PDB file of C-alpha atoms in Angstrom:
ATOM      1  CA  MET A   1      33.962 -47.672  14.306  1.00 55.00           C
ATOM      2  CA  GLU A   2      31.575 -45.036  13.281  1.00 62.00           C
ATOM      3  CA  PRO A   3      32.622 -41.422  13.362  1.00 63.00           C
ATOM      4  CA  PRO A   4      30.868 -39.364  15.907  1.00 68.00           C
ATOM      5  CA  LYS A   5      27.732 -37.543  14.495  1.00 85.00           C
ATOM      6  CA  ILE A   6      28.547 -33.869  13.926  1.00 89.00           C
ATOM      7  CA  SER A   7      25.988 -31.219  14.473  1.00 93.00           C
ATOM      8  CA  PHE A   8      25.588 -27.416  14.374  1.00 95.00           C
ATOM      9  CA  TYR A   9      22.265 -27.554  16.116  1.00 96.00           C
ATOM     10  CA  SER A  10      22.997 -25.293  19.003  1.00 94.00           C
ATOM     11  CA  GLU A  11      24.765 -22.614  16.532  1.00 95.00           C
ATOM     12  CA  ILE A  12      22.014 -22.713  14.182  1.00 97.00           C
ATOM     13  CA  SER A  13      19.366 -22.260  17.242  1.00 96.00           C
ATOM     14  CA  LEU A  14      21.352 -19.195  18.206  1.00 95.00           C
ATOM     15  CA  MET A  15      21.544 -17.868  14.582  1.00 96.00           C
ATOM     16  CA  MET A  16      17.780 -18.443  14.109  1.00 96.00           C
ATOM     17  CA  PHE A  17      17.184 -16.146  17.260  1.00 94.00           C
ATOM     18  CA  GLY A  18      19.630 -13.583  15.967  1.00 94.00           C
ATOM     19  CA  PHE A  19      17.813 -13.438  12.587  1.00 95.00           C
ATOM     20  CA  GLY A  20      14.457 -12.819  14.004  1.00 93.00           C
ATOM     21  CA  ASP A  21      13.069 -16.336  15.408  1.00 93.00           C
ATOM     22  CA  SER A  22      11.781 -16.816  18.923  1.00 91.00           C
ATOM     23  CA  HIS A  23      14.117 -16.571  21.789  1.00 88.00           C
ATOM     24  CA  THR A  24      13.682 -20.414  22.216  1.00 91.00           C
ATOM     25  CA  PRO A  25      13.358 -21.938  18.518  1.00 95.00           C
ATOM     26  CA  ASN A  26      11.229 -24.873  17.978  1.00 96.00           C
ATOM     27  CA  PRO A  27      13.687 -27.952  18.237  1.00 97.00           C
ATOM     28  CA  GLU A  28      11.835 -29.584  15.306  1.00 98.00           C
ATOM     29  CA  THR A  29      12.480 -26.461  13.080  1.00 98.00           C
ATOM     30  CA  VAL A  30      16.063 -26.027  14.132  1.00 98.00           C
ATOM     31  CA  SER A  31      16.643 -29.655  13.213  1.00 98.00           C
ATOM     32  CA  LEU A  32      14.867 -29.045   9.740  1.00 98.00           C
ATOM     33  CA  VAL A  33      16.887 -25.918   9.005  1.00 98.00           C
ATOM     34  CA  GLU A  34      20.157 -27.822  10.027  1.00 98.00           C
ATOM     35  CA  SER A  35      19.139 -30.735   7.535  1.00 98.00           C
ATOM     36  CA  ILE A  36      18.263 -28.242   4.632  1.00 98.00           C
ATOM     37  CA  THR A  37      21.727 -26.236   5.349  1.00 98.00           C
ATOM     38  CA  LEU A  38      23.520 -29.251   5.302  1.00 97.00           C
ATOM     39  CA  LYS A  39      21.955 -30.681   1.989  1.00 97.00           C
ATOM     40  CA  GLN A  40      22.549 -27.362   0.384  1.00 97.00           C
ATOM     41  CA  LEU A  41      26.294 -27.160   1.351  1.00 97.00           C
ATOM     42  CA  ARG A  42      26.921 -30.708  -0.024  1.00 97.00           C
ATOM     43  CA  THR A  43      25.160 -29.496  -3.218  1.00 96.00           C
ATOM     44  CA  LEU A  44      27.425 -26.504  -3.511  1.00 96.00           C
ATOM     45  CA  VAL A  45      30.358 -28.491  -2.863  1.00 96.00           C
ATOM     46  CA  GLN A  46      29.295 -31.014  -5.800  1.00 95.00           C
ATOM     47  CA  GLU A  47      28.796 -27.951  -8.009  1.00 95.00           C
ATOM     48  CA  ALA A  48      32.210 -26.460  -7.092  1.00 96.00           C
ATOM     49  CA  LEU A  49      33.809 -29.705  -7.915  1.00 95.00           C
ATOM     50  CA  LYS A  50      32.884 -29.253 -11.493  1.00 94.00           C
ATOM     51  CA  TYR A  51      35.315 -26.394 -11.738  1.00 93.00           C
ATOM     52  CA  SER A  52      38.307 -28.256 -10.102  1.00 90.00           C
ATOM     53  CA  ASP A  53      40.087 -31.566 -10.592  1.00 86.00           C
ATOM     54  CA  GLY A  54      37.243 -33.317  -8.973  1.00 82.00           C
ATOM     55  CA  LYS A  55      38.909 -33.917  -5.444  1.00 86.00           C
ATOM     56  CA  ASN A  56      40.166 -30.473  -4.325  1.00 91.00           C
ATOM     57  CA  ILE A  57      38.371 -27.309  -3.471  1.00 94.00           C
ATOM     58  CA  LYS A  58      39.791 -23.837  -2.833  1.00 93.00           C
ATOM     59  CA  GLY A  59      37.822 -20.794  -2.283  1.00 95.00           C
ATOM     60  CA  GLU A  60      37.774 -19.774  -5.922  1.00 96.00           C
ATOM     61  CA  GLU A  61      35.522 -22.441  -7.135  1.00 96.00           C
ATOM     62  CA  LEU A  62      32.922 -21.898  -4.603  1.00 97.00           C
ATOM     63  CA  VAL A  63      33.150 -18.042  -5.044  1.00 97.00           C
ATOM     64  CA  PHE A  64      32.716 -18.625  -8.783  1.00 96.00           C
ATOM     65  CA  LEU A  65      29.343 -20.024  -8.129  1.00 96.00           C
ATOM     66  CA  MET A  66      28.070 -16.488  -7.138  1.00 95.00           C
ATOM     67  CA  ARG A  67      28.886 -14.827 -10.252  1.00 94.00           C
ATOM     68  CA  HIS A  68      25.066 -14.607 -11.360  1.00 92.00           C
ATOM     69  CA  ASN A  69      24.098 -12.567  -8.459  1.00 93.00           C
ATOM     70  CA  LYS A  70      26.071  -9.222  -7.992  1.00 94.00           C
ATOM     71  CA  HIS A  71      24.181  -8.490  -4.758  1.00 94.00           C
ATOM     72  CA  LYS A  72      25.326 -11.486  -3.008  1.00 96.00           C
ATOM     73  CA  MET A  73      28.935 -11.125  -4.378  1.00 97.00           C
ATOM     74  CA  ARG A  74      29.005  -7.486  -3.039  1.00 96.00           C
ATOM     75  CA  ARG A  75      27.847  -8.888   0.256  1.00 96.00           C
ATOM     76  CA  PHE A  76      30.549 -11.386   0.300  1.00 97.00           C
ATOM     77  CA  ILE A  77      33.014  -8.918  -0.636  1.00 96.00           C
ATOM     78  CA  LYS A  78      31.901  -6.538   2.353  1.00 95.00           C
ATOM     79  CA  TYR A  79      32.587  -9.772   4.589  1.00 94.00           C
ATOM     80  CA  LEU A  80      36.125 -10.239   3.079  1.00 95.00           C
ATOM     81  CA  MET A  81      36.878  -6.384   3.709  1.00 93.00           C
ATOM     82  CA  ASN A  82      35.549  -6.785   7.560  1.00 91.00           C
ATOM     83  CA  LYS A  83      37.630  -9.898   7.981  1.00 88.00           C
ATOM     84  CA  GLN A  84      40.617  -8.094   6.530  1.00 87.00           C
ATOM     85  CA  ASN A  85      40.165  -4.935   8.680  1.00 86.00           C
ATOM     86  CA  LYS A  86      39.814  -7.414  11.628  1.00 82.00           C
ATOM     87  CA  LEU A  87      43.022  -9.192  10.864  1.00 79.00           C
ATOM     88  CA  ALA A  88      44.816  -5.586  10.420  1.00 78.00           C
ATOM     89  CA  ILE A  89      43.732  -4.227  13.651  1.00 80.00           C
ATOM     90  CA  GLN A  90      44.776  -7.396  15.537  1.00 74.00           C
ATOM     91  CA  LYS A  91      47.997  -6.901  13.764  1.00 75.00           C
ATOM     92  CA  MET A  92      48.190  -3.481  14.877  1.00 75.00           C
ATOM     93  CA  GLN A  93      47.602  -4.087  18.516  1.00 75.00           C
ATOM     94  CA  THR A  94      50.516  -6.556  18.531  1.00 75.00           C
ATOM     95  CA  ASN A  95      52.721  -4.189  16.262  1.00 72.00           C
ATOM     96  CA  LEU A  96      52.333  -0.470  16.937  1.00 58.00           C
ATOM     97  CA  ALA A  97      54.310   0.340  13.939  1.00 55.00           C
ATOM     98  CA  PHE A  98      51.714  -1.325  11.460  1.00 55.00           C
ATOM     99  CA  GLU A  99      49.595   1.094   9.596  1.00 59.00           C
ATOM    100  CA  VAL A 100      45.912   0.148   9.342  1.00 53.00           C
ATOM    101  CA  ASP A 101      44.956   2.259   6.636  1.00 56.00           C
ATOM    102  CA  GLY A 102      47.710   1.312   4.283  1.00 52.00           C
ATOM    103  CA  SER A 103      46.592   1.409   0.762  1.00 55.00           C
ATOM    104  CA  ASP A 104      49.439  -1.195  -0.044  1.00 54.00           C
ATOM    105  CA  ARG A 105      47.835  -3.804   2.360  1.00 60.00           C
ATOM    106  CA  PRO A 106      47.462  -7.212   0.584  1.00 65.00           C
ATOM    107  CA  LYS A 107      43.967  -7.733  -0.820  1.00 78.00           C
ATOM    108  CA  GLY A 108      44.046 -11.539  -0.586  1.00 87.00           C
ATOM    109  CA  ASP A 109      43.435 -14.501  -3.036  1.00 91.00           C
ATOM    110  CA  LEU A 110      39.684 -14.401  -3.133  1.00 95.00           C
ATOM    111  CA  MET A 111      39.414 -10.541  -3.553  1.00 95.00           C
ATOM    112  CA  GLU A 112      41.876 -10.690  -6.428  1.00 94.00           C
ATOM    113  CA  PHE A 113      40.191 -13.520  -7.868  1.00 96.00           C
ATOM    114  CA  ILE A 114      36.736 -11.587  -7.768  1.00 96.00           C
ATOM    115  CA  GLU A 115      38.675  -8.611  -9.416  1.00 95.00           C
ATOM    116  CA  ARG A 116      39.673 -10.906 -12.203  1.00 95.00           C
ATOM    117  CA  ILE A 117      36.195 -12.146 -12.980  1.00 95.00           C
ATOM    118  CA  ASP A 118      34.527  -8.745 -12.457  1.00 95.00           C
ATOM    119  CA  GLU A 119      34.558  -7.659 -16.215  1.00 91.00           C
ATOM    120  CA  THR A 120      32.035  -4.909 -15.663  1.00 92.00           C
ATOM    121  CA  GLY A 121      33.086  -3.783 -12.353  1.00 93.00           C
ATOM    122  CA  GLU A 122      29.679  -4.314 -10.799  1.00 94.00           C
ATOM    123  CA  PHE A 123      30.866  -6.785  -8.122  1.00 95.00           C
ATOM    124  CA  MET A 124      33.276  -3.990  -6.543  1.00 94.00           C
ATOM    125  CA  ASP A 125      30.652  -1.257  -6.930  1.00 94.00           C
ATOM    126  CA  LEU A 126      29.662  -1.103  -3.238  1.00 93.00           C
ATOM    127  CA  SER A 127      27.665   2.267  -3.563  1.00 93.00           C
ATOM    128  CA  GLU A 128      24.360   0.641  -3.831  1.00 91.00           C
ATOM    129  CA  VAL A 129      22.243  -0.089  -1.016  1.00 91.00           C
ATOM    130  CA  ASP A 130      21.821  -3.636   0.198  1.00 92.00           C
ATOM    131  CA  GLU A 131      18.050  -4.110   0.775  1.00 91.00           C
ATOM    132  CA  VAL A 132      18.392  -7.686   2.304  1.00 92.00           C
ATOM    133  CA  LYS A 133      21.103  -6.527   4.801  1.00 92.00           C
ATOM    134  CA  PHE A 134      18.878  -3.431   5.445  1.00 92.00           C
ATOM    135  CA  GLN A 135      15.857  -5.270   6.219  1.00 91.00           C
ATOM    136  CA  ARG A 136      17.741  -7.839   8.660  1.00 93.00           C
ATOM    137  CA  GLN A 137      19.079  -4.652  10.429  1.00 93.00           C
ATOM    138  CA  LEU A 138      15.628  -3.003  10.636  1.00 91.00           C
ATOM    139  CA  ARG A 139      14.364  -6.582  12.244  1.00 90.00           C
ATOM    140  CA  ALA A 140      17.226  -6.600  14.498  1.00 92.00           C
ATOM    141  CA  ASP A 141      16.668  -3.011  15.683  1.00 91.00           C
ATOM    142  CA  ARG A 142      13.160  -3.508  16.269  1.00 87.00           C
ATOM    143  CA  ILE A 143      13.744  -6.815  18.232  1.00 89.00           C
ATOM    144  CA  SER A 144      16.515  -5.115  20.448  1.00 90.00           C
ATOM    145  CA  GLN A 145      13.968  -2.457  21.515  1.00 87.00           C
ATOM    146  CA  ALA A 146      11.826  -4.925  22.883  1.00 84.00           C
ATOM    147  CA  LEU A 147      14.347  -6.468  25.184  1.00 87.00           C
ATOM    148  CA  ASP A 148      15.611  -5.546  28.681  1.00 87.00           C
ATOM    149  CA  GLU A 149      19.392  -5.583  29.131  1.00 91.00           C
ATOM    150  CA  LYS A 150      19.900  -8.929  30.034  1.00 91.00           C
ATOM    151  CA  LYS A 151      18.096 -10.363  27.070  1.00 90.00           C
ATOM    152  CA  TYR A 152      19.506  -7.705  24.950  1.00 93.00           C
ATOM    153  CA  LEU A 153      23.013  -9.142  25.918  1.00 94.00           C
ATOM    154  CA  GLU A 154      21.827 -12.640  24.710  1.00 94.00           C
ATOM    155  CA  PHE A 155      20.369 -11.235  21.534  1.00 94.00           C
ATOM    156  CA  CYS A 156      23.898  -9.686  20.704  1.00 94.00           C
ATOM    157  CA  LYS A 157      25.539 -13.186  21.524  1.00 94.00           C
ATOM    158  CA  ALA A 158      23.084 -14.852  19.147  1.00 95.00           C
ATOM    159  CA  ARG A 159      23.754 -12.094  16.423  1.00 95.00           C
ATOM    160  CA  CYS A 160      27.628 -13.068  16.617  1.00 93.00           C
ATOM    161  CA  ALA A 161      26.936 -16.942  16.412  1.00 93.00           C
ATOM    162  CA  SER A 162      28.174 -18.513  13.341  1.00 92.00           C
ATOM    163  CA  PHE A 163      29.579 -21.810  12.135  1.00 92.00           C
ATOM    164  CA  TYR A 164      32.872 -20.979  13.701  1.00 82.00           C
ATOM    165  CA  SER A 165      32.740 -22.262  17.199  1.00 62.00           C
ATOM    166  CA  LYS A 166      34.464 -20.965  20.303  1.00 57.00           C
ATOM    167  CA  GLU A 167      37.387 -23.158  20.028  1.00 50.00           C
ATOM    168  CA  THR A 168      40.377 -22.168  17.882  1.00 49.00           C
ATOM    169  CA  THR A 169      39.679 -21.551  13.898  1.00 56.00           C
ATOM    170  CA  HIS A 170      41.275 -24.659  12.741  1.00 57.00           C
ATOM    171  CA  ARG A 171      39.014 -26.875  15.139  1.00 59.00           C
ATOM    172  CA  SER A 172      35.962 -25.246  14.025  1.00 69.00           C
ATOM    173  CA  LEU A 173      37.037 -25.679  10.285  1.00 81.00           C
ATOM    174  CA  ASP A 174      37.498 -29.181  11.028  1.00 87.00           C
ATOM    175  CA  LYS A 175      34.181 -29.685  12.431  1.00 91.00           C
ATOM    176  CA  LEU A 176      32.592 -27.957   9.369  1.00 93.00           C
ATOM    177  CA  ARG A 177      34.750 -30.173   6.955  1.00 93.00           C
ATOM    178  CA  LEU A 178      33.439 -33.510   8.976  1.00 93.00           C
ATOM    179  CA  TRP A 179      29.887 -32.170   8.900  1.00 95.00           C
ATOM    180  CA  VAL A 180      29.795 -31.809   5.127  1.00 96.00           C
ATOM    181  CA  ASP A 181      32.235 -34.602   4.215  1.00 95.00           C
ATOM    182  CA  PRO A 182      32.246 -37.094   6.907  1.00 94.00           C
ATOM    183  CA  LYS A 183      34.002 -39.617   4.796  1.00 92.00           C
ATOM    184  CA  LYS A 184      36.878 -37.217   4.105  1.00 92.00           C
ATOM    185  CA  GLU A 185      36.693 -37.970   0.284  1.00 93.00           C
ATOM    186  CA  ILE A 186      37.332 -34.235  -0.564  1.00 95.00           C
ATOM    187  CA  ASN A 187      40.335 -32.227   0.146  1.00 95.00           C
ATOM    188  CA  PHE A 188      39.198 -28.880   1.176  1.00 95.00           C
ATOM    189  CA  GLN A 189      41.643 -25.746   1.215  1.00 93.00           C
ATOM    190  CA  PRO A 190      41.331 -23.417   4.292  1.00 91.00           C
ATOM    191  CA  GLU A 191      39.797 -20.605   2.074  1.00 94.00           C
ATOM    192  CA  GLY A 192      37.480 -23.038   0.666  1.00 95.00           C
ATOM    193  CA  LEU A 193      36.214 -23.878   4.142  1.00 94.00           C
ATOM    194  CA  ASP A 194      35.978 -20.099   5.063  1.00 94.00           C
ATOM    195  CA  VAL A 195      33.774 -19.587   2.026  1.00 96.00           C
ATOM    196  CA  LEU A 196      31.801 -22.717   2.920  1.00 96.00           C
ATOM    197  CA  GLY A 197      31.211 -21.574   6.305  1.00 95.00           C
ATOM    198  CA  TYR A 198      30.061 -18.016   5.031  1.00 96.00           C
ATOM    199  CA  TYR A 199      27.455 -19.917   2.735  1.00 97.00           C
ATOM    200  CA  ALA A 200      26.197 -21.813   5.549  1.00 97.00           C
ATOM    201  CA  TYR A 201      25.540 -18.760   7.588  1.00 97.00           C
ATOM    202  CA  GLN A 202      23.823 -16.960   4.633  1.00 97.00           C
ATOM    203  CA  THR A 203      21.704 -20.136   4.021  1.00 98.00           C
ATOM    204  CA  VAL A 204      20.373 -19.831   7.528  1.00 98.00           C
ATOM    205  CA  ALA A 205      19.687 -16.224   7.275  1.00 97.00           C
ATOM    206  CA  GLU A 206      17.649 -16.466   3.930  1.00 96.00           C
ATOM    207  CA  ILE A 207      15.754 -19.395   5.198  1.00 97.00           C
ATOM    208  CA  ILE A 208      14.471 -17.206   8.303  1.00 96.00           C
ATOM    209  CA  ASP A 209      13.906 -14.304   6.135  1.00 94.00           C
ATOM    210  CA  TYR A 210      11.786 -16.264   3.921  1.00 94.00           C
ATOM    211  CA  ALA A 211      10.076 -17.974   6.678  1.00 94.00           C
ATOM    212  CA  LEU A 212       8.878 -14.542   8.229  1.00 92.00           C
ATOM    213  CA  LEU A 213       7.812 -13.461   4.800  1.00 90.00           C
ATOM    214  CA  VAL A 214       5.681 -16.623   4.668  1.00 90.00           C
ATOM    215  CA  ARG A 215       4.323 -15.613   8.067  1.00 88.00           C
ATOM    216  CA  MET A 216       3.700 -12.016   6.691  1.00 85.00           C
ATOM    217  CA  ASP A 217       1.759 -13.388   3.931  1.00 82.00           C
ATOM    218  CA  THR A 218      -0.743 -15.388   6.354  1.00 80.00           C
ATOM    219  CA  LYS A 219      -1.332 -12.089   8.507  1.00 72.00           C
ATOM    220  CA  CYS A 220      -1.511  -9.485   5.791  1.00 64.00           C
ATOM    221  CA  GLY A 221      -4.962 -10.491   4.479  1.00 61.00           C
ATOM    222  CA  THR A 222      -6.439  -8.336   1.672  1.00 58.00           C
ATOM    223  CA  ASP A 223      -4.577  -5.168   2.901  1.00 61.00           C
ATOM    224  CA  PRO A 224      -2.146  -4.032   0.116  1.00 57.00           C
ATOM    225  CA  LEU A 225      -0.341  -1.611   2.509  1.00 57.00           C
ATOM    226  CA  LYS A 226       0.767  -4.439   4.672  1.00 55.00           C
ATOM    227  CA  HIS A 227       3.661  -5.270   2.197  1.00 53.00           C
ATOM    228  CA  LEU A 228       5.310  -1.948   2.436  1.00 53.00           C
ATOM    229  CA  ALA A 229       8.810  -2.149   3.697  1.00 48.00           C
ATOM    230  CA  GLY A 230       8.978  -2.013   7.544  1.00 47.00           C
ATOM    231  CA  SER A 231       5.197  -2.069   8.362  1.00 46.00           C
ATOM    232  CA  TYR A 232       5.474  -5.814   8.977  1.00 43.00           C
ATOM    233  CA  TYR A 233       8.076  -5.385  11.863  1.00 43.00           C
ATOM    234  CA  THR A 234       6.576  -2.147  13.343  1.00 40.00           C
ATOM    235  CA  ALA A 235       2.735  -3.103  13.306  1.00 39.00           C
ATOM    236  CA  THR A 236       2.351  -7.041  13.080  1.00 39.00           C
ATOM    237  CA  MET A 237       5.488  -8.158  15.023  1.00 42.00           C
ATOM    238  CA  PHE A 238       6.050  -5.444  17.576  1.00 41.00           C
ATOM    239  CA  ASN A 239       3.025  -3.561  19.316  1.00 39.00           C
ATOM    240  CA  GLY A 240       2.859  -1.247  22.119  1.00 37.00           C
ATOM    241  CA  LYS A 241       1.340  -3.741  24.585  1.00 40.00           C
ATOM    242  CA  HIS A 242       4.747  -5.492  24.884  1.00 39.00           C
ATOM    243  CA  HIS A 243       6.383  -2.615  26.873  1.00 40.00           C
ATOM    244  CA  PHE A 244       3.307  -1.565  29.275  1.00 36.00           C
ATOM    245  CA  GLU A 245       1.315  -4.532  30.099  1.00 43.00           C
ATOM    246  CA  ASN A 246       3.443  -6.909  31.908  1.00 47.00           C
ATOM    247  CA  GLY A 247       6.193  -6.154  34.492  1.00 48.00           C
ATOM    248  CA  ASN A 248       7.869  -9.404  33.625  1.00 45.00           C
ATOM    249  CA  PRO A 249       7.263 -10.227  30.082  1.00 47.00           C
ATOM    250  CA  ASP A 250       7.703 -13.559  28.586  1.00 48.00           C
ATOM    251  CA  TYR A 251      10.940 -13.161  26.496  1.00 45.00           C
ATOM    252  CA  THR A 252      10.909 -16.641  24.991  1.00 46.00           C
ATOM    253  CA  LYS A 253       8.640 -15.017  22.614  1.00 48.00           C
ATOM    254  CA  VAL A 254      11.015 -12.244  21.823  1.00 50.00           C
ATOM    255  CA  HIS A 255       8.050  -9.961  21.525  1.00 53.00           C
ATOM    256  CA  ASN A 256       4.515 -10.048  22.256  1.00 47.00           C
ATOM    257  CA  SER A 257       2.348 -12.514  20.054  1.00 52.00           C
ATOM    258  CA  GLN A 258       5.432 -13.726  18.371  1.00 71.00           C
ATOM    259  CA  HIS A 259       5.553 -17.738  18.209  1.00 87.00           C
ATOM    260  CA  ALA A 260       8.495 -19.783  17.162  1.00 93.00           C
ATOM    261  CA  ILE A 261       8.980 -20.427  13.435  1.00 95.00           C
ATOM    262  CA  SER A 262       7.131 -23.597  12.774  1.00 96.00           C
ATOM    263  CA  VAL A 263       8.071 -26.499  10.629  1.00 97.00           C
ATOM    264  CA  ASN A 264       5.220 -26.127   8.312  1.00 96.00           C
ATOM    265  CA  GLU A 265       6.386 -22.500   7.653  1.00 96.00           C
ATOM    266  CA  ILE A 266       9.851 -23.791   6.683  1.00 97.00           C
ATOM    267  CA  LYS A 267       8.164 -26.401   4.414  1.00 96.00           C
ATOM    268  CA  GLU A 268       6.113 -23.656   2.891  1.00 94.00           C
ATOM    269  CA  VAL A 269       9.438 -21.825   2.197  1.00 94.00           C
ATOM    270  CA  MET A 270      11.003 -24.860   0.508  1.00 94.00           C
ATOM    271  CA  ARG A 271       7.862 -25.419  -1.666  1.00 92.00           C
ATOM    272  CA  ARG A 272       7.928 -21.801  -3.044  1.00 89.00           C
ATOM    273  CA  VAL A 273      11.545 -22.147  -3.598  1.00 89.00           C
ATOM    274  CA  THR A 274      11.832 -25.359  -5.292  1.00 85.00           C
ATOM    275  CA  THR A 275       8.442 -25.304  -7.132  1.00 80.00           C
ATOM    276  CA  PRO A 276       8.404 -23.514 -10.539  1.00 65.00           C
ATOM    277  CA  GLN A 277       5.870 -20.898 -10.554  1.00 64.00           C
ATOM    278  CA  ALA A 278       3.628 -20.041 -13.281  1.00 55.00           C
ATOM    279  CA  GLY A 279       5.039 -17.982 -15.910  1.00 54.00           C
ATOM    280  CA  ARG A 280       8.705 -18.719 -15.334  1.00 55.00           C
ATOM    281  CA  LEU A 281      10.272 -18.945 -18.779  1.00 54.00           C
ATOM    282  CA  ASN A 282      12.219 -22.133 -18.533  1.00 53.00           C
ATOM    283  CA  PHE A 283      10.688 -23.240 -21.908  1.00 55.00           C
ATOM    284  CA  GLY A 284       9.820 -26.719 -20.493  1.00 57.00           C
ATOM    285  CA  GLY A 285      13.427 -27.508 -19.775  1.00 61.00           C
ATOM    286  CA  LYS A 286      14.634 -28.860 -16.479  1.00 65.00           C
ATOM    287  CA  LEU A 287      15.480 -26.358 -13.880  1.00 64.00           C
ATOM    288  CA  PRO A 288      19.309 -26.377 -12.888  1.00 66.00           C
ATOM    289  CA  GLU A 289      20.098 -28.062  -9.498  1.00 67.00           C
ATOM    290  CA  THR A 290      21.324 -24.451  -8.224  1.00 75.00           C
ATOM    291  CA  HIS A 291      18.150 -22.697  -8.761  1.00 78.00           C
ATOM    292  CA  PHE A 292      17.101 -23.242  -4.979  1.00 88.00           C
ATOM    293  CA  LEU A 293      20.385 -22.733  -3.273  1.00 94.00           C
ATOM    294  CA  PHE A 294      19.892 -19.739  -1.069  1.00 95.00           C
ATOM    295  CA  ALA A 295      23.543 -18.876  -0.559  1.00 95.00           C
ATOM    296  CA  ILE A 296      24.357 -18.129  -4.277  1.00 93.00           C
TER     297      ILE A 296
END
C-alpha cells in the first residue's frame, strides 16, 4: 500500500501571497514552487548527512550549512531569539513568578552551537541592517496600504503561514518529515526538522523575491533609476488609480495591474540561479551542488 501523497500546496499558496504574489496565485506556479522547494530540501538533507553518521540529522548539521553566509545566519539567529521569547512569554503566562528578561535564560543547543562556530563574532553581530528583510517588509507595507480591512486580515493570515500546520507541532513536523523523506530512511531529530521547516520557508520567500526582481527587469526598460530601492514597489506595482477608480476593486490582483507570478517567471529565476554567469571565477571547475540553494 502506497503512503498518502504529502503536499504543502495550500500553505505555499498562502506564503506566496504573503510574500507579494497575487491574492490567488497561479496553481501551476504554486506546484512548481512546491516542487523546487522539495528538491532543495532533499539536497540540503543529503548535504547535511555528510556531516553526520549518514542516518541521523540533528539541527547542528543543517545550521552548519549556513556558515558561509553571515546575513542568513543572522536572520536565523533572530528566528531563534523570537522563538525563545515566545516560549518565555508562554511560560510567564502560566507561571507568574517566571522572569521574561532573565539573562540566565538557557540559550538552546542551536544558539550555543552557532556561538562555537562563530570565530570572528560576525554571526552574533545583529547591528547591521538586514536589507533583504527590509525589502520584504517594505513590500508588505505597500501591499497592506492597498487593501481594505477584510483583505488586510487575509493578508495578515497569509503572512503568518509557514510549514507548521494548525495542528499540534508534533503532527506538523511529521508531515514535513514524510514530505521530505517518505520512505523514512533518515532519522530526524526535532530540532533538525525545525531547521528544515525554517529552510523551506526561506526558500519560498527567496523564490518570490527573485521572481519579483525578474518582473522588475522586464518593466524597467532603459531607465537606470528604476532599480533604486523602493521605486519598484511604489511606482510600478502600486499606482494611485487603485484607491480611487473603483468602488469595489478586484483584490484577486492584490493591487491594480498586478497579475499572478507566472511559471515562466519562476523558470527564469531558476535559469539565472543555476546557470553560471559570464565572469564567474570558477576556473573551469564544476560548481558545488549547493550554489543554487536559496536557504543557505
